[in-house]
Coordinates of C-alpha atoms in Angstrom, one line a residue:
X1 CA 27.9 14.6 -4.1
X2 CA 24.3 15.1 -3.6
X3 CA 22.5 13.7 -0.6
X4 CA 19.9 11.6 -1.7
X5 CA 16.2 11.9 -0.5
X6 CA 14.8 9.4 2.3
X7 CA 11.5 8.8 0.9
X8 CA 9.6 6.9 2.6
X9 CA 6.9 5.0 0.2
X10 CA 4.4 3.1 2.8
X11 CA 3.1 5.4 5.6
X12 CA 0.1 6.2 6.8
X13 CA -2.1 8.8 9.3
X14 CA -5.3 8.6 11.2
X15 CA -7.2 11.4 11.3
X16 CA -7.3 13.4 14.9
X17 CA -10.8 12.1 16.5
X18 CA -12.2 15.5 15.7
X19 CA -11.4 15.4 12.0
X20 CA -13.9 12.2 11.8
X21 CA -17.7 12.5 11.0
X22 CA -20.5 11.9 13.5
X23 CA -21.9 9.8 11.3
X24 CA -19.0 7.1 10.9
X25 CA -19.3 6.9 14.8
X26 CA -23.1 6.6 15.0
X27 CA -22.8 3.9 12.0
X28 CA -19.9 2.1 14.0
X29 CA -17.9 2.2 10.8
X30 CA -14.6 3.4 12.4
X31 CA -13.6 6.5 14.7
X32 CA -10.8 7.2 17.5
X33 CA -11.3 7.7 21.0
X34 CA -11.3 11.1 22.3
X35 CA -7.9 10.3 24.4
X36 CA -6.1 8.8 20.9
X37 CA -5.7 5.8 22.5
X38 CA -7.6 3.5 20.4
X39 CA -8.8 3.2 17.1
X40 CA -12.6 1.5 16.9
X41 CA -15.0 0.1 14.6
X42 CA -18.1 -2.3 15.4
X43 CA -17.2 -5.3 17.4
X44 CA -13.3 -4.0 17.0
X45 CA -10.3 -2.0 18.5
X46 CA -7.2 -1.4 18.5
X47 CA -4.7 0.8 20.4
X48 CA -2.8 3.4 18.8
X49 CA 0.6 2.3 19.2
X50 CA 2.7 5.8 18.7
X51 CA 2.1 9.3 18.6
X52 CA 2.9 9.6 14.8
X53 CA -0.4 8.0 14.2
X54 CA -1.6 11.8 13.9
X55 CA -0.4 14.6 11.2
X56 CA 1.9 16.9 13.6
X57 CA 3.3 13.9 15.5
X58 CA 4.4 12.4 12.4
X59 CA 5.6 16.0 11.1
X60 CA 7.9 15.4 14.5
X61 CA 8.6 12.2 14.1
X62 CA 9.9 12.6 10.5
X63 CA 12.2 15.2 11.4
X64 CA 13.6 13.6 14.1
X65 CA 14.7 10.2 11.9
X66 CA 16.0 12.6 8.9
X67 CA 12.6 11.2 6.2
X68 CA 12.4 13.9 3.7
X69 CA 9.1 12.9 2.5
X70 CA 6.1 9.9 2.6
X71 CA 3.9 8.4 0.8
X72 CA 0.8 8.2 2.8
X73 CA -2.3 5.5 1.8
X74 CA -5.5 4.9 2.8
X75 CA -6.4 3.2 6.2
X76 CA -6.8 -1.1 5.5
X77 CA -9.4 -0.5 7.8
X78 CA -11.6 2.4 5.1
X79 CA -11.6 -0.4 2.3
X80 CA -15.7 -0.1 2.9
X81 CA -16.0 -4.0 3.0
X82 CA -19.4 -5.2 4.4
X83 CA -20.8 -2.0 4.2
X84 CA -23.9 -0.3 2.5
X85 CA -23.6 1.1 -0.4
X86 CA -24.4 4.9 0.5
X87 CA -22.1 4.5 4.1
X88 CA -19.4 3.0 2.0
X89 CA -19.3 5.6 -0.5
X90 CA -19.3 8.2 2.1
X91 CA -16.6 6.9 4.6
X92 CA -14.1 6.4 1.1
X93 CA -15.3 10.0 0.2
X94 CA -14.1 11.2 3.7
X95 CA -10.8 9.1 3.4
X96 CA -10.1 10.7 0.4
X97 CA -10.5 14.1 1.1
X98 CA -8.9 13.6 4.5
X99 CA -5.6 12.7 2.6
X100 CA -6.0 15.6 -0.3
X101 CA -6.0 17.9 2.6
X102 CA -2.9 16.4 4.2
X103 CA -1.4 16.4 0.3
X104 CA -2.3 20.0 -0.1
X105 CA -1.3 21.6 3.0
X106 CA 1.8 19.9 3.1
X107 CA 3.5 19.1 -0.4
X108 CA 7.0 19.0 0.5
X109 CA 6.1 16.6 3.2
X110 CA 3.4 13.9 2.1
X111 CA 2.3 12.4 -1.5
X112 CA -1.3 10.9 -0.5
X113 CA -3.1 8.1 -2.2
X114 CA -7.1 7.5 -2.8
X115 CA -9.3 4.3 -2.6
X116 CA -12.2 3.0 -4.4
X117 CA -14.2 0.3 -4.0
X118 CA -14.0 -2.4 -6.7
X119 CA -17.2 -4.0 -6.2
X120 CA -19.2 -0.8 -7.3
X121 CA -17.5 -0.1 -10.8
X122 CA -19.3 2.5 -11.3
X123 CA -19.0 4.6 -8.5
X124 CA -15.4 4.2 -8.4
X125 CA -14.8 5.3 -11.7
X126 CA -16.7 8.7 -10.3
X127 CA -14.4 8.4 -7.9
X128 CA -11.3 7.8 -8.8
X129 CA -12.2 10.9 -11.6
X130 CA -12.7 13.5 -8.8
X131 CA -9.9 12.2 -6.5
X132 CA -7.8 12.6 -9.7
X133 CA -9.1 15.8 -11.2
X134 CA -10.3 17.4 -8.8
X135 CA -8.1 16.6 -5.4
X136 CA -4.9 16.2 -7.5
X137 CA -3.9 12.8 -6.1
X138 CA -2.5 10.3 -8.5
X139 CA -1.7 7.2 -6.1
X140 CA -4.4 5.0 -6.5
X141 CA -4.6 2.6 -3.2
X142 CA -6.4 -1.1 -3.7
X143 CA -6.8 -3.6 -1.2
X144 CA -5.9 -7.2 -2.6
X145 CA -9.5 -8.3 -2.0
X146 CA -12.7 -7.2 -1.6
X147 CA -16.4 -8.0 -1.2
X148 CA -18.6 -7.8 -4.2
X149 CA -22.1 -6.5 -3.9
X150 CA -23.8 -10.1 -3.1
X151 CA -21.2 -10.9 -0.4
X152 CA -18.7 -13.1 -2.3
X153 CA -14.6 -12.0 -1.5
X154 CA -13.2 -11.5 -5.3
X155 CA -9.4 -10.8 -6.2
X156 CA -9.1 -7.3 -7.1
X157 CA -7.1 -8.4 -10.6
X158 CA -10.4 -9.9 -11.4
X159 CA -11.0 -9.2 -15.0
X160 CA -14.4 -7.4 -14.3
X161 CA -12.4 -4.9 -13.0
X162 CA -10.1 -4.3 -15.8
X163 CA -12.0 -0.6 -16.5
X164 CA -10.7 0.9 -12.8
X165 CA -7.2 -0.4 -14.4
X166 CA -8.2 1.3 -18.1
X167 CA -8.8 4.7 -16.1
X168 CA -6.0 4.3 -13.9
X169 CA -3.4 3.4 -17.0
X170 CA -5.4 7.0 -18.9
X171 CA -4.2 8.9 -15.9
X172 CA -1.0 7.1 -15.3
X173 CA -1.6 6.4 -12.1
X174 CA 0.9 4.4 -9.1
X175 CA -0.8 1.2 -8.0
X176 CA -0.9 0.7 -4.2
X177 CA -2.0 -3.1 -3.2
X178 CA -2.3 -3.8 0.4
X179 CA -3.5 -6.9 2.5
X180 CA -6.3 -6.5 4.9
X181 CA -9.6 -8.5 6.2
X182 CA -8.3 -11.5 6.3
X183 CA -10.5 -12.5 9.2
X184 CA -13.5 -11.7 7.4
X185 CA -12.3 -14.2 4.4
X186 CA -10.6 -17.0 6.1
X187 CA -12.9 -19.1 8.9
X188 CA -10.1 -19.5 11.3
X189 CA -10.1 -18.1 14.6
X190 CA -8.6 -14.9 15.0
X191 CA -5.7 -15.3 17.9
X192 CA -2.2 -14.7 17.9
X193 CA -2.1 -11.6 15.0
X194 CA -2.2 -15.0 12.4
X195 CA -4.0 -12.6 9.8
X196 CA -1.2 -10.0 10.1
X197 CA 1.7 -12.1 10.7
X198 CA 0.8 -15.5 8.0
X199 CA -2.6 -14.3 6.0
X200 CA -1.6 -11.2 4.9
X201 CA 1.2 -12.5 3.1
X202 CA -0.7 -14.9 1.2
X203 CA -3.4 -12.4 0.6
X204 CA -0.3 -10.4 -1.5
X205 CA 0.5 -13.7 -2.8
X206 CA -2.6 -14.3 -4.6
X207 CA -3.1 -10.3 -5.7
X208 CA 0.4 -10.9 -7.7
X209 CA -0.7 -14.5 -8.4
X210 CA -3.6 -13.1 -10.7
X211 CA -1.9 -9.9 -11.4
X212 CA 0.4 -11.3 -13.5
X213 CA -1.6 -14.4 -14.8
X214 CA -3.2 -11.7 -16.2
X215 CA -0.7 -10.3 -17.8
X216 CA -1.5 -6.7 -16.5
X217 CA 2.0 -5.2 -16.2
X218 CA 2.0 -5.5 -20.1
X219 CA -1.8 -4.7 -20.8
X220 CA -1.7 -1.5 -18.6
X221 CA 1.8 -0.1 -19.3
X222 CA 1.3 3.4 -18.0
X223 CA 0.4 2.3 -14.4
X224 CA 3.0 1.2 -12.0
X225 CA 2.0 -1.3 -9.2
X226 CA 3.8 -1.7 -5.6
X227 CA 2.7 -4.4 -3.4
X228 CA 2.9 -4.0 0.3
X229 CA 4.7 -6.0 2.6
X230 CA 7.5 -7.2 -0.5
X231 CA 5.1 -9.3 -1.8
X232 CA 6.8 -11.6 0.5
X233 CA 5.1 -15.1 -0.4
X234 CA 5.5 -13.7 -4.2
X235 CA 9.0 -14.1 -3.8
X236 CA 9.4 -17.7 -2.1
X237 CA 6.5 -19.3 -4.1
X238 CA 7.9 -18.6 -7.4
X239 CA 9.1 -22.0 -8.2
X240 CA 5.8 -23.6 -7.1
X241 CA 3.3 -21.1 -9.4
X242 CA 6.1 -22.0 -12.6
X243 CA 5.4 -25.2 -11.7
X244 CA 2.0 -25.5 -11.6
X245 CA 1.9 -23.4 -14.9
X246 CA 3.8 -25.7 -16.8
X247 CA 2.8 -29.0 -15.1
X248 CA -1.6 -28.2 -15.5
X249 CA -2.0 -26.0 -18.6
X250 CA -5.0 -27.0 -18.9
X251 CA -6.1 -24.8 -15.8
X252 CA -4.0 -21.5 -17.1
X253 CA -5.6 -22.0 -20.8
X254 CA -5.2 -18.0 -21.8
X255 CA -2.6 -17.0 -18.9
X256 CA 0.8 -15.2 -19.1
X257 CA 3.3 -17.6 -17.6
X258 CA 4.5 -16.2 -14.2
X259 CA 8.1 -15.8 -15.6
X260 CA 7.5 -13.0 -17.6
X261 CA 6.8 -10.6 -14.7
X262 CA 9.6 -11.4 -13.2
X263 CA 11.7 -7.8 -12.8
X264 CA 9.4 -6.3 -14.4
X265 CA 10.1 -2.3 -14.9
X266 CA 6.0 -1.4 -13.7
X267 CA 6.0 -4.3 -10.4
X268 CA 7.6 -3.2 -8.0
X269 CA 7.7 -4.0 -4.2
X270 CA 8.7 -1.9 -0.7
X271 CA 11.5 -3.2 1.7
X272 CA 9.1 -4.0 4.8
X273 CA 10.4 -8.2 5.2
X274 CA 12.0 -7.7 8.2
X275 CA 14.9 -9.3 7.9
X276 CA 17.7 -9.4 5.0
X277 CA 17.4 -12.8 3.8
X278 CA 13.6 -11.7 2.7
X279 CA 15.4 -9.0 1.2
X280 CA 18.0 -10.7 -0.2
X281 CA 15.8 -12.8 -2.2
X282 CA 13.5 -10.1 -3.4
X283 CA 16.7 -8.5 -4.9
X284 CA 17.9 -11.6 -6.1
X285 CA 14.6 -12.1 -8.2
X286 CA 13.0 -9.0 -8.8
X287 CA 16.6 -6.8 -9.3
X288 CA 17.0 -4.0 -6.6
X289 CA 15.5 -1.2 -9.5
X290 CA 12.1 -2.7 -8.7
X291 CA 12.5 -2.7 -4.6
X292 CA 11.4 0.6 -3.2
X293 CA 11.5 1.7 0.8
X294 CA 8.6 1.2 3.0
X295 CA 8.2 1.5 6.9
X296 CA 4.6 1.0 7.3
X297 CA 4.6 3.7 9.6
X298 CA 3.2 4.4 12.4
X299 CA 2.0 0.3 12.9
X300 CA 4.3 -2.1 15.4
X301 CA 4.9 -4.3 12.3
X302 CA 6.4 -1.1 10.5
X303 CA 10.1 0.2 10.4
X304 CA 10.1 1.5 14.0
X305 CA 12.0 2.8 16.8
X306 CA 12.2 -0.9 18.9
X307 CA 14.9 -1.2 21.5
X308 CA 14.1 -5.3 22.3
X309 CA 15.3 -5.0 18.1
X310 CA 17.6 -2.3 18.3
X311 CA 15.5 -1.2 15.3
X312 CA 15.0 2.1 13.5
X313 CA 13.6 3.7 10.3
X314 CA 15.8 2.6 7.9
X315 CA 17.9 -0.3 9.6
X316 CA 17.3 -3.0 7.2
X317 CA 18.8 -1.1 4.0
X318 CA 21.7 -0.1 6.5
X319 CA 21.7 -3.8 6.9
X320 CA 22.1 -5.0 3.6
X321 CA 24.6 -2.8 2.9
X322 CA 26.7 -4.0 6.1
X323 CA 26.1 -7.4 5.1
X324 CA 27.4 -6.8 1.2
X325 CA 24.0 -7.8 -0.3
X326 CA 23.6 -4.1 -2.0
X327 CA 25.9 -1.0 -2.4
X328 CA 25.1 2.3 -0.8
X329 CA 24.4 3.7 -4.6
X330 CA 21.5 0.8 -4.7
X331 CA 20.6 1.7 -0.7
X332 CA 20.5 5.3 -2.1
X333 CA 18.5 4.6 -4.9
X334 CA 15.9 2.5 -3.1
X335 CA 15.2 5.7 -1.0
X336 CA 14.8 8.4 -3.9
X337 CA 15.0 6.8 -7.4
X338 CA 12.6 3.7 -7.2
X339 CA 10.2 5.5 -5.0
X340 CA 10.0 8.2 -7.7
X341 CA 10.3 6.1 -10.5
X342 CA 7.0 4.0 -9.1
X343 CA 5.3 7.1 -8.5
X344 CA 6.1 9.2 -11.7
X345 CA 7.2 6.2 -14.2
X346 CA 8.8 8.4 -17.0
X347 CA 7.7 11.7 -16.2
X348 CA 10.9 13.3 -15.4
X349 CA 9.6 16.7 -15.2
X350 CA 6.9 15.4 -12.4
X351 CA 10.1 13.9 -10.8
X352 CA 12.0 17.5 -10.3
X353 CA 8.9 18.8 -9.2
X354 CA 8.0 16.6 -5.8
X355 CA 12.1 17.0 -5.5
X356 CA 11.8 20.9 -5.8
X357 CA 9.1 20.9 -3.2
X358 CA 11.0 18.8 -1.0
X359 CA 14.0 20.8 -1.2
X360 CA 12.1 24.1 -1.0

């Protein structure tokens, strides 16, 4: 029997402090300290938590815990929210070509995603063009929010936004959605990690909530959309958004009832809940074909070495299985297949090829 791939579909990498224009320094819109202790922007830091953070530590660290492959996205903290227009388009710009690099010198290791920013249509149609035919990167990473260009926070799935999904379903594209400024949004004081550990779940929440009111996973067939974190409060507010459907029509006048996303082939959600009754329900509702594995890598919320949790890349699939809630076909497939399905949809042939490149 063939072993199946360990694919890991939620990583990311900072740049080494060197790789990082002057200018995104001088502009305090984000840079790393020269010791790669910290990771900065204006009024913020943060410390960087493990060595895998950078390229050849996570080369290392990969090895070491037998992952074949990862998908790596965009930094929450490059979304380009607050910023001017020409800064923002640069630092996205960098981003981008940052990860096509990583992509390109290292196929069999790392699939890379791009970002855009949805409050400047235009632009991110250029954008998303080049990233796509010119930088060869077909992983299209959206945060669930964003700023629009007079200051108001919008819902990505907003329909003014339907043309970035129009391009992205042309190109066949994997949808990343990912939680991030809550702190900006939300006028609560930020203590305690509350827009990490509460806030970004709701944040995911409301990206599916509209995602599927608007009926996107039917209007935009060719695109295939993950959402980070399980979608966690996507999965436990069900019954409430049915509710609300059917008990106030009059406020969804126009909307696709929230049932008929449910395990849908094109949604699909990674494994990072933390614990298996999360996971349990996600499989429960969604069907384990639409669950894909993600460690949100390198980050102390990720899938990580932890010896206070006896944890490890890959312990809550090993888990499940332990505690008869999936098979170790499903645990296998949720590794390899899903992640490659959510990437490639159909394309078989595109399939083989990231697999030949792996196996090379």
């Amino acid at each position: 029997m063939t072993r199946k791939l360990r694919i890991n579909g939620h990583s990311h990498l900072l740049p080494y402090p060197e790789e990082i224009p002057q200018f995104m320094k001088e502009k305090e819109i984000f840079w790393v300290d020269d010791e790669r202790k910290h990771m900065l922007q204006k009024d913020w830091s943060r410390p960087v938590t493990h060595s895998s953070f950078f390229l050849d530590e996570k080369l290392l660290w990969m090895e070491k815990n037998k992952l074949d492959h990862a998908v790596v996205l965009n930094l929450s903290q490059l979304y380009g929210n607050g910023l001017r227009l020409e800064e923002m388009k640069k630092a996205l710009r960098f981003q981008n070509d940052f990860n096509a690099k990583v992509q390109k010198n290292h196929p069999s290791k790392f699939t890379c995603g791009f970002v855009v920013h949805p409050g400047f249509i235009y632009g991110a149609l250029d954008e998303m063009k080049r990233c796509v035919e010119e930088l060869g990167l077909k992983v299209l990473c959206l945060p669930t929010h964003f700023m629009d260009s007079i200051g108001q926070w919008r819902c990505v799935f907003d329909e003014e936004n339907d043309r970035i999904f129009e391009l992205a379903d042309k190109y066949k594209l994997a949808i990343e959605i990912h939680p991030y400024d809550g702190d900006k949004m939300i006028k609560l004081e930020n203590t305690n990690w509350r827009f990490h550990l509460i806030w970004m779940l709701a944040q995911c929440g409301d990206a599916y909530h509209f995602y599927t009111l608007n009926g996107m996973q039917e209007r935009f067939k060719n695109i295939r959309t993950c959402f980070a974190h399980g979608g966690q409060l996507a999965q436990m507010n069900l019954g409430r958004r049915i509710q609300g459907f059917d008990g106030r029509p009059d406020l969804f006048e126009g909307k696709t009832h929230p049932r008929k996303a449910i395990g849908h082939k094109n949604i699909f959600f990674d494994t990072l809940v933390h614990d298996t009754d999360s996971l349990k329900l996600m499989f429960k509702r969604q069907g384990t074909n639409q669950v894909l594995m993600g460690l949100d890598d390198p980050y102390p919320l990720g899938e990580m070495e932890n010896d206070k949790q006896s944890s490890y890349p890959g312990k809550i699939l090993d888990l499940a299985v332990k505690e008869n809630i999936i098979t170790e076909t499903e645990k296998g497939q949720i590794w390899e297949d899903n992640v490659l399905q959510w990437l490639f949809g159909d394309d078989e042939r595109a399939k083989q090829d990231l697999i030949d490149k792996i196996l090379k």
